[in-house]
PDB file of C-alpha atoms and ligand atoms in Angstrom:
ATOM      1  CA  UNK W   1     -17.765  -0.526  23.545  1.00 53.00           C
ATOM      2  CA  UNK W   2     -17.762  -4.052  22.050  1.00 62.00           C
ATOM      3  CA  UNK W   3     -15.237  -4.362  19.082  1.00 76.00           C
ATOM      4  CA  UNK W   4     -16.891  -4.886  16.022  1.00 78.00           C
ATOM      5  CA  UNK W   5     -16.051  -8.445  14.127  1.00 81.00           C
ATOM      6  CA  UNK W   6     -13.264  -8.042  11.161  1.00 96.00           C
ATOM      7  CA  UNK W   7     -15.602  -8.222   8.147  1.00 98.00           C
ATOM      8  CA  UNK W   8     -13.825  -9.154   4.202  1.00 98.00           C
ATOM      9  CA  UNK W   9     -16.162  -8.448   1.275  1.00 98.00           C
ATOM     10  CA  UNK W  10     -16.061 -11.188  -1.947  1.00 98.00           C
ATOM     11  CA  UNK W  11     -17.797  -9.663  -4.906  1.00 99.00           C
ATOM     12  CA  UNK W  12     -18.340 -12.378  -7.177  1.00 98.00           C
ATOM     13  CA  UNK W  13     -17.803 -15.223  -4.289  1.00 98.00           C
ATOM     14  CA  UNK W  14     -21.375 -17.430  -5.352  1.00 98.00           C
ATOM     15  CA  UNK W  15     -18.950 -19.539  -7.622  1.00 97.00           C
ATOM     16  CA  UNK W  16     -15.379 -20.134  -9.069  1.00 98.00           C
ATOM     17  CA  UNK W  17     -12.734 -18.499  -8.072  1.00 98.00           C
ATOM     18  CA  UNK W  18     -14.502 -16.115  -5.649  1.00 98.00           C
ATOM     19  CA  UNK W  19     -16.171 -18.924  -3.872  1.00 98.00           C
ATOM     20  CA  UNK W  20     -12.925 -20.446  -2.778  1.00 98.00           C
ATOM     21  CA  UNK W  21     -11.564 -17.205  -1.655  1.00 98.00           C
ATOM     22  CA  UNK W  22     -14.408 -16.919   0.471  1.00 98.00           C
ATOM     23  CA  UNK W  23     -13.550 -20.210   2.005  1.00 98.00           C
ATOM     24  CA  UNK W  24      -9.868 -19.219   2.046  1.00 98.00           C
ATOM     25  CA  UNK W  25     -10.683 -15.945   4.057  1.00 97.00           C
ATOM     26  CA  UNK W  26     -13.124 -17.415   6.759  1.00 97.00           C
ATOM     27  CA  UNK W  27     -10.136 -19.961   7.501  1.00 97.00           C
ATOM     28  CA  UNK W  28      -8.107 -16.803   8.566  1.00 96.00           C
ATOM     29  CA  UNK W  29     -11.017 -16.020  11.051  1.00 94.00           C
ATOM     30  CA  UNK W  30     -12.577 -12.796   9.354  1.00 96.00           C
ATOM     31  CA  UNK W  31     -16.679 -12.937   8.511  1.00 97.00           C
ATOM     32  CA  UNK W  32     -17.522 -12.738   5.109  1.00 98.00           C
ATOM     33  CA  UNK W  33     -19.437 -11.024   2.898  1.00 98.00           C
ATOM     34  CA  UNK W  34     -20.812 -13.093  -0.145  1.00 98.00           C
ATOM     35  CA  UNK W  35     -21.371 -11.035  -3.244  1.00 99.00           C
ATOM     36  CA  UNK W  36     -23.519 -12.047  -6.015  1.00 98.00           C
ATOM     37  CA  UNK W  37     -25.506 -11.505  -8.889  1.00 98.00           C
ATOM     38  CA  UNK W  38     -28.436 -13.662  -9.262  1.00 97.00           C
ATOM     39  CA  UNK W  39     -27.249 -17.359  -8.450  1.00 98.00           C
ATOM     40  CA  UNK W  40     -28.904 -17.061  -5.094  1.00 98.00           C
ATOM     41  CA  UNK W  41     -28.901 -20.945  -4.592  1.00 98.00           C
ATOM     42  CA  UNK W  42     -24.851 -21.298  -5.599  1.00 98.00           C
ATOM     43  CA  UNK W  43     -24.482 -18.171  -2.616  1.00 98.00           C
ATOM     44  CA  UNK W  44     -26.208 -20.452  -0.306  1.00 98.00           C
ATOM     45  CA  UNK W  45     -23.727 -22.977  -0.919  1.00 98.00           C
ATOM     46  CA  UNK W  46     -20.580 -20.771  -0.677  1.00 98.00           C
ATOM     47  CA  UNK W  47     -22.442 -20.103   2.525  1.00 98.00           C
ATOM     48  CA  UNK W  48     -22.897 -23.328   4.095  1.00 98.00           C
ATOM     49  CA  UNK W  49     -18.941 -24.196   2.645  1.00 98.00           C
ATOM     50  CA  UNK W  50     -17.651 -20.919   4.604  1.00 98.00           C
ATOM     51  CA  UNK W  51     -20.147 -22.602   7.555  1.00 98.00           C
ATOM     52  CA  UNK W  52     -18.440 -25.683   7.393  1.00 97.00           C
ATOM     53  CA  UNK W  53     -14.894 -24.209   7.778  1.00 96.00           C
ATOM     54  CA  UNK W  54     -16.071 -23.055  10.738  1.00 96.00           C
ATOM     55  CA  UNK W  55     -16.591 -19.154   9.508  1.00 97.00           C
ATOM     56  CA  UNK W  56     -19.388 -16.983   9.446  1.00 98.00           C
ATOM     57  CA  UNK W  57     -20.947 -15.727   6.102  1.00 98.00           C
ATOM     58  CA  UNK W  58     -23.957 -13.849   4.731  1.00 98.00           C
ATOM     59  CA  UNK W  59     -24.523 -13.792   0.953  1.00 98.00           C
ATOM     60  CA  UNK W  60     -25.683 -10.670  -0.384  1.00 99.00           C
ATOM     61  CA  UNK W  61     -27.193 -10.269  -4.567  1.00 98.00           C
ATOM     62  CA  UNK W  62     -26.066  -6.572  -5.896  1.00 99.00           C
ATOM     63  CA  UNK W  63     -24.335  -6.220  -9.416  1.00 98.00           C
ATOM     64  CA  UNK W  64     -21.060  -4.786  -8.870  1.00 98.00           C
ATOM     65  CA  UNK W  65     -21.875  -2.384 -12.102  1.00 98.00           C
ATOM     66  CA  UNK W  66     -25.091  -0.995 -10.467  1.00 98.00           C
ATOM     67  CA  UNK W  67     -24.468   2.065  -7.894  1.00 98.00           C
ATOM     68  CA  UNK W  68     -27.421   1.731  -5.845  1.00 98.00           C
ATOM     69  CA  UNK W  69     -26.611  -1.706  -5.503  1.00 98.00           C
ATOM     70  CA  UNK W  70     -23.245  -1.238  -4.555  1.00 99.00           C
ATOM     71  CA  UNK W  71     -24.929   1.250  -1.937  1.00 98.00           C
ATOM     72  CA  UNK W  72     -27.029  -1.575  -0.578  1.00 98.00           C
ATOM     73  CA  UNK W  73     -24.347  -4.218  -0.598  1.00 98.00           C
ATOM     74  CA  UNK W  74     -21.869  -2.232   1.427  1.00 98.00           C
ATOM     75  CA  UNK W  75     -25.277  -1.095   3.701  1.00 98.00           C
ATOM     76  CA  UNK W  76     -24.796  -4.911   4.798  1.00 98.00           C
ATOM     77  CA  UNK W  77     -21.447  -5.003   5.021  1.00 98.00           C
ATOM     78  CA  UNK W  78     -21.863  -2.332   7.657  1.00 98.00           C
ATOM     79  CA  UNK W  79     -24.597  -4.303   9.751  1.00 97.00           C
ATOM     80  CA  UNK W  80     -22.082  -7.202   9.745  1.00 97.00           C
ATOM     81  CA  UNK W  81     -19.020  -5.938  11.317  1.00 97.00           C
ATOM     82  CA  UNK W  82     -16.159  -3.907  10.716  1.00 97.00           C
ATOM     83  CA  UNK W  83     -14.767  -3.912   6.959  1.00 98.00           C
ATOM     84  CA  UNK W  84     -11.100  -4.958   6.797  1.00 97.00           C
ATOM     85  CA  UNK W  85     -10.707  -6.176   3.333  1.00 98.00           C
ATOM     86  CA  UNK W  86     -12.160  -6.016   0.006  1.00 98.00           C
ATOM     87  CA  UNK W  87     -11.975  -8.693  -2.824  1.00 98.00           C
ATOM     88  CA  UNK W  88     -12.558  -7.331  -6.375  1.00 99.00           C
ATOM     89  CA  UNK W  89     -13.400 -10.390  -8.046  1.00 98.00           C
ATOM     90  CA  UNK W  90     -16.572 -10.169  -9.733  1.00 98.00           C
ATOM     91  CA  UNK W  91     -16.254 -10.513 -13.677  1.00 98.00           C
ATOM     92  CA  UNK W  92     -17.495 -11.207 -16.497  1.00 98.00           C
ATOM     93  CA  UNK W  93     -16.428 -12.300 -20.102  1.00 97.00           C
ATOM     94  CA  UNK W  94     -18.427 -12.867 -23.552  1.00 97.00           C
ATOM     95  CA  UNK W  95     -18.529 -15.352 -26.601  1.00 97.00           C
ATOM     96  CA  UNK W  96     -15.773 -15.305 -28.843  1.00 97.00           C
ATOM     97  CA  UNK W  97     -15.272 -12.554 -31.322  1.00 98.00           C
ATOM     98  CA  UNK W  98     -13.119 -10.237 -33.379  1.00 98.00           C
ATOM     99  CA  UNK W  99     -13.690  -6.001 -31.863  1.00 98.00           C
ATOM    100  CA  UNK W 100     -15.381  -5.578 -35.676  1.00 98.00           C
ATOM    101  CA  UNK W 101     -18.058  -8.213 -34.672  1.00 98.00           C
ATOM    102  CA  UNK W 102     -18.542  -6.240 -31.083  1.00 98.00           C
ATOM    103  CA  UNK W 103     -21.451  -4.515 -30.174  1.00 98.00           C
ATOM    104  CA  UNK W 104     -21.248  -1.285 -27.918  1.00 98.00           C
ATOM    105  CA  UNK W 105     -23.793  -2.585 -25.395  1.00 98.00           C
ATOM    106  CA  UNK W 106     -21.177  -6.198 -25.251  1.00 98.00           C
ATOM    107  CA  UNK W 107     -18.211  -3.541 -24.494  1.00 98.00           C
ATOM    108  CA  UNK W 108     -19.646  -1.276 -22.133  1.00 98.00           C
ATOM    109  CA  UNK W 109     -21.051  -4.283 -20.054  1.00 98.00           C
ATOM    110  CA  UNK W 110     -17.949  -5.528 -20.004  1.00 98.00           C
ATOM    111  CA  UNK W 111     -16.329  -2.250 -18.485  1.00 98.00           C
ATOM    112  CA  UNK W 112     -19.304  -1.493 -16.809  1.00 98.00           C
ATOM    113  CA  UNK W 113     -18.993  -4.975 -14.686  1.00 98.00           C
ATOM    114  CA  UNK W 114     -15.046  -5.326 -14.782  1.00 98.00           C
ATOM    115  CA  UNK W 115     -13.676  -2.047 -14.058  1.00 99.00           C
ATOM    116  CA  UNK W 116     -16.631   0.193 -13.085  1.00 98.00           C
ATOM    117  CA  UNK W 117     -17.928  -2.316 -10.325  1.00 98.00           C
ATOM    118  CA  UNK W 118     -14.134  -2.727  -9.713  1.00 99.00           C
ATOM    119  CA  UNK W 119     -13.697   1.093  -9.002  1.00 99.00           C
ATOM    120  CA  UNK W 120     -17.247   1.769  -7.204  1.00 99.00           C
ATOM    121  CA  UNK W 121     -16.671  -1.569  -4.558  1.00 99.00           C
ATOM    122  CA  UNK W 122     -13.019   0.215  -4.040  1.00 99.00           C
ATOM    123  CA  UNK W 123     -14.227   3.569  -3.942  1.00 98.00           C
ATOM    124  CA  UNK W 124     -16.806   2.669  -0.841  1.00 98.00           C
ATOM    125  CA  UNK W 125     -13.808   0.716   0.559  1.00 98.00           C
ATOM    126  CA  UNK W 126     -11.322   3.446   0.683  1.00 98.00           C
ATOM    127  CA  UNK W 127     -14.218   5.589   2.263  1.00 98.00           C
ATOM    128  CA  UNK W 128     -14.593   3.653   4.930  1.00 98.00           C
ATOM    129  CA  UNK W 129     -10.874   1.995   5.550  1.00 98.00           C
ATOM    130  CA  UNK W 130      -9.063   5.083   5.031  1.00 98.00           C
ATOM    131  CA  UNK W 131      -7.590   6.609   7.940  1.00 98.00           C
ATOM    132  CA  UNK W 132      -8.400  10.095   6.055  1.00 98.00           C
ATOM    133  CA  UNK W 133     -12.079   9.014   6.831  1.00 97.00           C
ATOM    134  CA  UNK W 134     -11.494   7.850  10.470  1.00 97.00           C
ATOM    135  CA  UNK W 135     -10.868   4.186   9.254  1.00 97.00           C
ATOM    136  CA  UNK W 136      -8.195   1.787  10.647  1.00 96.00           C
ATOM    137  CA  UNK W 137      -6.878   0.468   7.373  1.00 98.00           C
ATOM    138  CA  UNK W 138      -7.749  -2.316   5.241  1.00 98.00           C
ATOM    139  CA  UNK W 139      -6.335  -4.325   2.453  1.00 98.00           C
ATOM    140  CA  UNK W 140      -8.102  -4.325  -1.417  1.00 98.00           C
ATOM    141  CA  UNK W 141      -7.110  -6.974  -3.856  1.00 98.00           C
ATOM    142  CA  UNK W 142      -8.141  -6.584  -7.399  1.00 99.00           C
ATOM    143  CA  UNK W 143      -8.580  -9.859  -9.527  1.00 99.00           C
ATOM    144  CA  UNK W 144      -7.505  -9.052 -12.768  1.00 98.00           C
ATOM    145  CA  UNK W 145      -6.432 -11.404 -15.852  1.00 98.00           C
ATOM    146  CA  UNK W 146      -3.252 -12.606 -17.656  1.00 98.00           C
ATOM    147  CA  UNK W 147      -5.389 -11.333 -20.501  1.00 98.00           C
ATOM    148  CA  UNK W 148      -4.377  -7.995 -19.623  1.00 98.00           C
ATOM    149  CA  UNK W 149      -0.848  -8.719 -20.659  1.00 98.00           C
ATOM    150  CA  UNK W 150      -1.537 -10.983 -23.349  1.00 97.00           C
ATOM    151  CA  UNK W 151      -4.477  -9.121 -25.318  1.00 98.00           C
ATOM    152  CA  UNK W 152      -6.816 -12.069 -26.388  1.00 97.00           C
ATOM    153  CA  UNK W 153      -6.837 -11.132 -29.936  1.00 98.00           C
ATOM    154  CA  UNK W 154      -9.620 -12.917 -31.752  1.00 97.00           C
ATOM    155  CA  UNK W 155     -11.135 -13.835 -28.461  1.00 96.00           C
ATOM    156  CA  UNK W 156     -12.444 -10.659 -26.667  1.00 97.00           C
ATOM    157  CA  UNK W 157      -9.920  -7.997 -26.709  1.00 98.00           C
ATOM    158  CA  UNK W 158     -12.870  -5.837 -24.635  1.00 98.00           C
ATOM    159  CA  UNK W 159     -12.217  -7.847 -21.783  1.00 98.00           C
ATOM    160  CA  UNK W 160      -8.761  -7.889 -21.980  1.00 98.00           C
ATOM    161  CA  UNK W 161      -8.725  -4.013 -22.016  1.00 99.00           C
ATOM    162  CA  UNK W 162     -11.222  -4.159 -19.075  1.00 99.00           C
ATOM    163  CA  UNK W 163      -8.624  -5.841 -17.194  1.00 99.00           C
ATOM    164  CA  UNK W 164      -5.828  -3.750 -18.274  1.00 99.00           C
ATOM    165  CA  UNK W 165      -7.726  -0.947 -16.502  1.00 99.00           C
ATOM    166  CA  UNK W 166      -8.041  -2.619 -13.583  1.00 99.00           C
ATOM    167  CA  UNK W 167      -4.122  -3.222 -13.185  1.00 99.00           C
ATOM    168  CA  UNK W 168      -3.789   0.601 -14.258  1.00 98.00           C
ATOM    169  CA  UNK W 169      -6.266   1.300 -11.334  1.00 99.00           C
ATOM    170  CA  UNK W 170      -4.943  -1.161  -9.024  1.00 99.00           C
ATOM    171  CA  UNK W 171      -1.384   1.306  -9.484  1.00 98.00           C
ATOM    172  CA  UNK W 172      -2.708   4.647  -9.380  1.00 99.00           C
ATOM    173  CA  UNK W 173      -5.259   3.504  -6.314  1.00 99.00           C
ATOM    174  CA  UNK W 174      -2.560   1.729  -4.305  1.00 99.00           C
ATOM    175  CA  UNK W 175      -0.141   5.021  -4.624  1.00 98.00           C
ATOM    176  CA  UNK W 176      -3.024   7.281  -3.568  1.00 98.00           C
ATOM    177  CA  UNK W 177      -4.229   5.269  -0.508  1.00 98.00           C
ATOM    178  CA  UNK W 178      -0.666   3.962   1.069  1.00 98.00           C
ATOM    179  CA  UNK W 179      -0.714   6.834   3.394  1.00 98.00           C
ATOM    180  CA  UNK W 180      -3.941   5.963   4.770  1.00 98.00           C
ATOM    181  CA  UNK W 181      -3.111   2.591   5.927  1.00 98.00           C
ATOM    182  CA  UNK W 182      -4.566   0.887   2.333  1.00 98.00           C
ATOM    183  CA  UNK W 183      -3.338  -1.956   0.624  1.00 98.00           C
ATOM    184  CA  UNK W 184      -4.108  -2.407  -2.827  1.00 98.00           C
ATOM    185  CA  UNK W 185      -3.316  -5.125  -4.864  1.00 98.00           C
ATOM    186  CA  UNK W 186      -3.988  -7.163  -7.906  1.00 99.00           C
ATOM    187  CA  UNK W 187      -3.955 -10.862  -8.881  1.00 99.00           C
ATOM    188  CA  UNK W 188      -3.898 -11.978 -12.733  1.00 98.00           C
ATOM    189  CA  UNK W 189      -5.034 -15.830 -13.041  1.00 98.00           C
ATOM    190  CA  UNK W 190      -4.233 -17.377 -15.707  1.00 98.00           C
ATOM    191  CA  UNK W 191      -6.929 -20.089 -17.158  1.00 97.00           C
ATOM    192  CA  UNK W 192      -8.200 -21.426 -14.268  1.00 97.00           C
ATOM    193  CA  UNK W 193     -11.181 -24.126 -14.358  1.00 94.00           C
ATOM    194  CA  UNK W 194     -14.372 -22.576 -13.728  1.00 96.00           C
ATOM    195  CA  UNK W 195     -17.954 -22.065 -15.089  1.00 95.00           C
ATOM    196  CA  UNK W 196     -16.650 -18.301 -16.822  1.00 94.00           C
ATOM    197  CA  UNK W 197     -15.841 -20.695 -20.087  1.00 93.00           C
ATOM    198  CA  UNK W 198     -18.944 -22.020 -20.413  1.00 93.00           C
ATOM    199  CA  UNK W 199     -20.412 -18.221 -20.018  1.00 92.00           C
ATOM    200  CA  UNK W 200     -18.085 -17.581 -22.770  1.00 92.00           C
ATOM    201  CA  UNK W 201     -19.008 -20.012 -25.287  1.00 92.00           C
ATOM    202  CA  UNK W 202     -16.132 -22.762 -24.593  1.00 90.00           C
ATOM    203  CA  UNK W 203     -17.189 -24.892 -21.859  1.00 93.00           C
ATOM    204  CA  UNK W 204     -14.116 -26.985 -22.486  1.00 93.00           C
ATOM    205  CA  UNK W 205     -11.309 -24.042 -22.425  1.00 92.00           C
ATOM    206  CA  UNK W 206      -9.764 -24.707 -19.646  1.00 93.00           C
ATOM    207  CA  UNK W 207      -9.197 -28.469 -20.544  1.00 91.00           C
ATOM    208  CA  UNK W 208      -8.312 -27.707 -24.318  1.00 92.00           C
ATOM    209  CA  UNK W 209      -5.577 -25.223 -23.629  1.00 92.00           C
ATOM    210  CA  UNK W 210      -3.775 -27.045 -20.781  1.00 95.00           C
ATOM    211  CA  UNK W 211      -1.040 -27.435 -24.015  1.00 95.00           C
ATOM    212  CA  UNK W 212      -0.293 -23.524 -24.058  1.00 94.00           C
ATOM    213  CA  UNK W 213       0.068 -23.510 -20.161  1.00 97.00           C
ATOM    214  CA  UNK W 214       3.841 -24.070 -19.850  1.00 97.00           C
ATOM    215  CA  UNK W 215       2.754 -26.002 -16.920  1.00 98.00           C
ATOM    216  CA  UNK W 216       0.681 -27.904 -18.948  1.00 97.00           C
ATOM    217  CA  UNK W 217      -2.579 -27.638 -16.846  1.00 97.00           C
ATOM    218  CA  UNK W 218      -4.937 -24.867 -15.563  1.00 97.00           C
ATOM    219  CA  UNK W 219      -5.068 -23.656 -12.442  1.00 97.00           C
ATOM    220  CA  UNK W 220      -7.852 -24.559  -9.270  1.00 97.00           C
ATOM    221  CA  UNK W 221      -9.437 -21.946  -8.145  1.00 98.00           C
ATOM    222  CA  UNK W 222      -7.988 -22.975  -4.596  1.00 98.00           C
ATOM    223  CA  UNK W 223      -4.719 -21.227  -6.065  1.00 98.00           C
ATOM    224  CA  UNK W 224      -5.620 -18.456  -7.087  1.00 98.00           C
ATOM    225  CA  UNK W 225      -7.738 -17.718  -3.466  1.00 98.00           C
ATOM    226  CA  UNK W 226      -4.386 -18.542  -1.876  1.00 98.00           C
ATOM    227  CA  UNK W 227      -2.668 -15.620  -3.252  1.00 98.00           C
ATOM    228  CA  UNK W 228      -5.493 -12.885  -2.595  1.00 98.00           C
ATOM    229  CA  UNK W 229      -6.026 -13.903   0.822  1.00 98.00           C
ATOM    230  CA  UNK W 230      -1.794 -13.811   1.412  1.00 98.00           C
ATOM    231  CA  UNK W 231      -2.335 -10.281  -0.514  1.00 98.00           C
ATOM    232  CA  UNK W 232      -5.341  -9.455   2.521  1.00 97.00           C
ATOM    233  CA  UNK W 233      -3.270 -11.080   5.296  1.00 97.00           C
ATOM    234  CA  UNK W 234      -0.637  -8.818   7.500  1.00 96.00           C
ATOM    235  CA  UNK W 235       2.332 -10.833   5.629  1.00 97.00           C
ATOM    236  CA  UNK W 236       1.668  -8.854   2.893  1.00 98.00           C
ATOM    237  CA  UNK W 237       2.092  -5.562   5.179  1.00 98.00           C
ATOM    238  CA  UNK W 238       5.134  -4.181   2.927  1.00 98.00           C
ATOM    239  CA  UNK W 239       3.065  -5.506  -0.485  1.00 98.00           C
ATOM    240  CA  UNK W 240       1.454  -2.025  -2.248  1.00 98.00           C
ATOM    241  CA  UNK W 241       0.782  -1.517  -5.891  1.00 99.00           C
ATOM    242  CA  UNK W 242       2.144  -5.429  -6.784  1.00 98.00           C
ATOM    243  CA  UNK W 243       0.289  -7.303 -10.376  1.00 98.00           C
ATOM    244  CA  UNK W 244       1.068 -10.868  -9.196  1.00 98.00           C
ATOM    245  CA  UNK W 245       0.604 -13.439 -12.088  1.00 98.00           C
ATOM    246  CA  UNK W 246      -0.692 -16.702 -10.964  1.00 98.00           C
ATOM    247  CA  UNK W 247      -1.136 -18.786 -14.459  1.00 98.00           C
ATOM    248  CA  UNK W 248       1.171 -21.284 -14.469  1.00 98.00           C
ATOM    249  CA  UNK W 249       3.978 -19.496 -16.209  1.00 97.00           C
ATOM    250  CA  UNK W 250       1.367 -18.586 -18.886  1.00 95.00           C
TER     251      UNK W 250
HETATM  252  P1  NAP E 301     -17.401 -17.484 -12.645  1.00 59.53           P
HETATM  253  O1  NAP E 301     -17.185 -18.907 -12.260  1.00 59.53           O
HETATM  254  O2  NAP E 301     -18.143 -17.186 -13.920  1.00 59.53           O
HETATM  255  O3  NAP E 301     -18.115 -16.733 -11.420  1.00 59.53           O
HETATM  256  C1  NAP E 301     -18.434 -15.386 -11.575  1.00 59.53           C
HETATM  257  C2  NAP E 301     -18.934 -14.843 -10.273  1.00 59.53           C
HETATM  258  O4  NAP E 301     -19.167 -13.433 -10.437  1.00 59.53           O
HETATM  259  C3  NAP E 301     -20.261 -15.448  -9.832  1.00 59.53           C
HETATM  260  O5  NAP E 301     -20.268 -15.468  -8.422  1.00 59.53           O
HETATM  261  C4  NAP E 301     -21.274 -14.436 -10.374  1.00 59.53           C
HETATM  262  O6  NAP E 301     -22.490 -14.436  -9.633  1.00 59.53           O
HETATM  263  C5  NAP E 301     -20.535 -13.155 -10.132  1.00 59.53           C
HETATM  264  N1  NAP E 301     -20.949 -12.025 -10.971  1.00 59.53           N
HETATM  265  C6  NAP E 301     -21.066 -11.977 -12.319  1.00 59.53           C
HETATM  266  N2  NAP E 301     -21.462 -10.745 -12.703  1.00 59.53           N
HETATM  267  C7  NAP E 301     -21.606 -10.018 -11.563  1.00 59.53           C
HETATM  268  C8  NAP E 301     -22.025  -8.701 -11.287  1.00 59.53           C
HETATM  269  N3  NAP E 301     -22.373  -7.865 -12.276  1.00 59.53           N
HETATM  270  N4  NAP E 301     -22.072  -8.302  -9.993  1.00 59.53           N
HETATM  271  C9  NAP E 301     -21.748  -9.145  -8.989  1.00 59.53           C
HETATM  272  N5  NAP E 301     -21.338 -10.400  -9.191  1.00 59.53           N
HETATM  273  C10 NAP E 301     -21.278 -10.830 -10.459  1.00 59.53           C
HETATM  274  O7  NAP E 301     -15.997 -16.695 -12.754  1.00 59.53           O
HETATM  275  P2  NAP E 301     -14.514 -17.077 -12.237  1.00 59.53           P
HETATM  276  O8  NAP E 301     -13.853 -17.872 -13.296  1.00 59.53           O
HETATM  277  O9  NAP E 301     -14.583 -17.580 -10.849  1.00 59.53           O
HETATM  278  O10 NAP E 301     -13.839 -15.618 -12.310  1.00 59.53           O
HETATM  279  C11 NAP E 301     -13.672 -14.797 -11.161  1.00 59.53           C
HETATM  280  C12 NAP E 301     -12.749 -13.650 -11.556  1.00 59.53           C
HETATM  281  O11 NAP E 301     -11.516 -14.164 -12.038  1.00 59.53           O
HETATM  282  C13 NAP E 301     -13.298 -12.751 -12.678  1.00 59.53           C
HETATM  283  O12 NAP E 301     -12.966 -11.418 -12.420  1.00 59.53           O
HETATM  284  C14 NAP E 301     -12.552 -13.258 -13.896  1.00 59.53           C
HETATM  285  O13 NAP E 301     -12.450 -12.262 -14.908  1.00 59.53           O
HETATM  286  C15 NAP E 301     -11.216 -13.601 -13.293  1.00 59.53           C
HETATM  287  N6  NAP E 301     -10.435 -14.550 -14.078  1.00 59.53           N
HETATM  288  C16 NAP E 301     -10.882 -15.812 -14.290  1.00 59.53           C
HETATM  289  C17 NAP E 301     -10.121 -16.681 -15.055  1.00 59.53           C
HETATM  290  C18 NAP E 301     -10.537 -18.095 -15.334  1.00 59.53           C
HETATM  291  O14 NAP E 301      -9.897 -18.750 -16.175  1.00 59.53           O
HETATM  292  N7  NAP E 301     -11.558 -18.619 -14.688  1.00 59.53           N
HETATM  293  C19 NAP E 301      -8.910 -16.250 -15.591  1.00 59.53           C
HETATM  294  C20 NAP E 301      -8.482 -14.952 -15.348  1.00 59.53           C
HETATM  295  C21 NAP E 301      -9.252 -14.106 -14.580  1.00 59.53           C
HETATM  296  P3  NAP E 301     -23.746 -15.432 -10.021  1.00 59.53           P
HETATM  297  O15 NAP E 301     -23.329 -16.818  -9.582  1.00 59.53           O
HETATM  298  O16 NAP E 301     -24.884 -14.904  -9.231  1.00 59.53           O
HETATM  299  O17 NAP E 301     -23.932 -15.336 -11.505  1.00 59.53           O
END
């Protein structure tokens, strides 16, 4: 029987951060899956980039908080090859404003998208990976946020509890799966410059807080895709349950 081809899936991978870890994966050889949710000509484009690096890519529009979605989008994954890695990166943030300003729908959006998309992409994952399934092992990395540590009072302390979760789950999910030849794993950025500020009222964050960054700039979103796809790759093959902070000392 022909072997399948090694398949990682991006969530989030149209723009930002995802996109270049997309690009950062297909350099290692695997096909990729693009995730999206509605920027169908930016997926193109994180197509034709993976193209150009010499990779092969589909893109794929399914919101990570939607379950029949998630159904569909790993239905594709299947058709592409075999799945060998996960990437957790869709998210989403809001405007700026204090929990007493908040509305329920703006906080269970934001969990709905950050950590229940988070734990329903994982949750197919580990069903098909997991040698307790018949799978041959995988990797998962989660991207969470410095915000997790730091709290983003006055800013949106929803989405800084979202992203606690995901660490919590990124724990409790590595410890459950190590047995079964599962990886799981969790990158917090710092500010890194991408269009999430804009989406979050402040177009201009990641240049107006460069001061607070003890290395006195934000991050690319090259940097950040470095570490997940050294958190995928088989040099990471002792690396379980790790939270590694990539935000310039932030
Ligand atoms: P971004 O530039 O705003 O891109 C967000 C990506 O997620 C886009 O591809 C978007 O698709 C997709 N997306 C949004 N909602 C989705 C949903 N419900 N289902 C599927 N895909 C969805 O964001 P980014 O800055 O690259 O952030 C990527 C990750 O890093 C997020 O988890 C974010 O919380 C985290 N992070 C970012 C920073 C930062 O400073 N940038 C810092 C810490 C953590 P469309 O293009 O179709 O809208």
């Amino acid at each position: 029987m022909t072997e399948l081809p090694d398949v990682v899936l991006v969530t989030g991978a149209s723009r930002g951060i995802g996109r270049a870890i997309a690009v950062a994966a297909a350099r290692k050889g695997v096909r990729v899956v693009i995730d999206y949710a509605g920027n169908a000509e930016a997926a193109a484009e994180t197509v034709a980039l993976v193209e150009a690096a010499g990779g092969e890519a589909i893109a794929v529009a399914a919101d990570v908080g939607v379950e029949a979605e998630v159904a569909a989008l790993f239905a594709a994954v299947d058709g592409f090859g075999r799945l060998v890695g996960v990437v957790n990166n869709a998210g989403v943030v809001d405007v700026a404003a204090r929990l007493d300003e908040m509305s329920t729908a703006r906080i269970e959006r934001m969990f709905r998208i950050n950590v229940f998309g988070t734990m329903m992409v994982a949750r197919e994952a580990v069903r098909r990976m997991s040698t307790r399934h018949g799978g041959r092992g995988g990797a998962i990395v989660n991207v969470s946020s410095i915000s997790a540590r730091l709290g983003s009072a006055g800013q949106y302390v929803d989405y800084a509890a979202a992203k606690a979760a995901v660490d919590t789950f990124t724990i409790g999910l590595a410890r459950e799966v190590a047995s079964e030849g599962i990886r799981v794993n969790a990158v917090r950025p710092g500010i890194v410059d991408t269009e999430i500020h804009a989406s979050g009222g402040q177009p201009d964050r990641a240049t107006a807080l460069a001061d607070q960054i003890p290395m006195k700039r934000a991050g690319r979103a090259e940097e950040i895709a470095a570490a997940v796809v050294w958190l995928l790759s088989d040099a990471a093959s002792y690396t379980t349950g790790a939270i590694l902070d990539v935000s310039g000392g932030r």
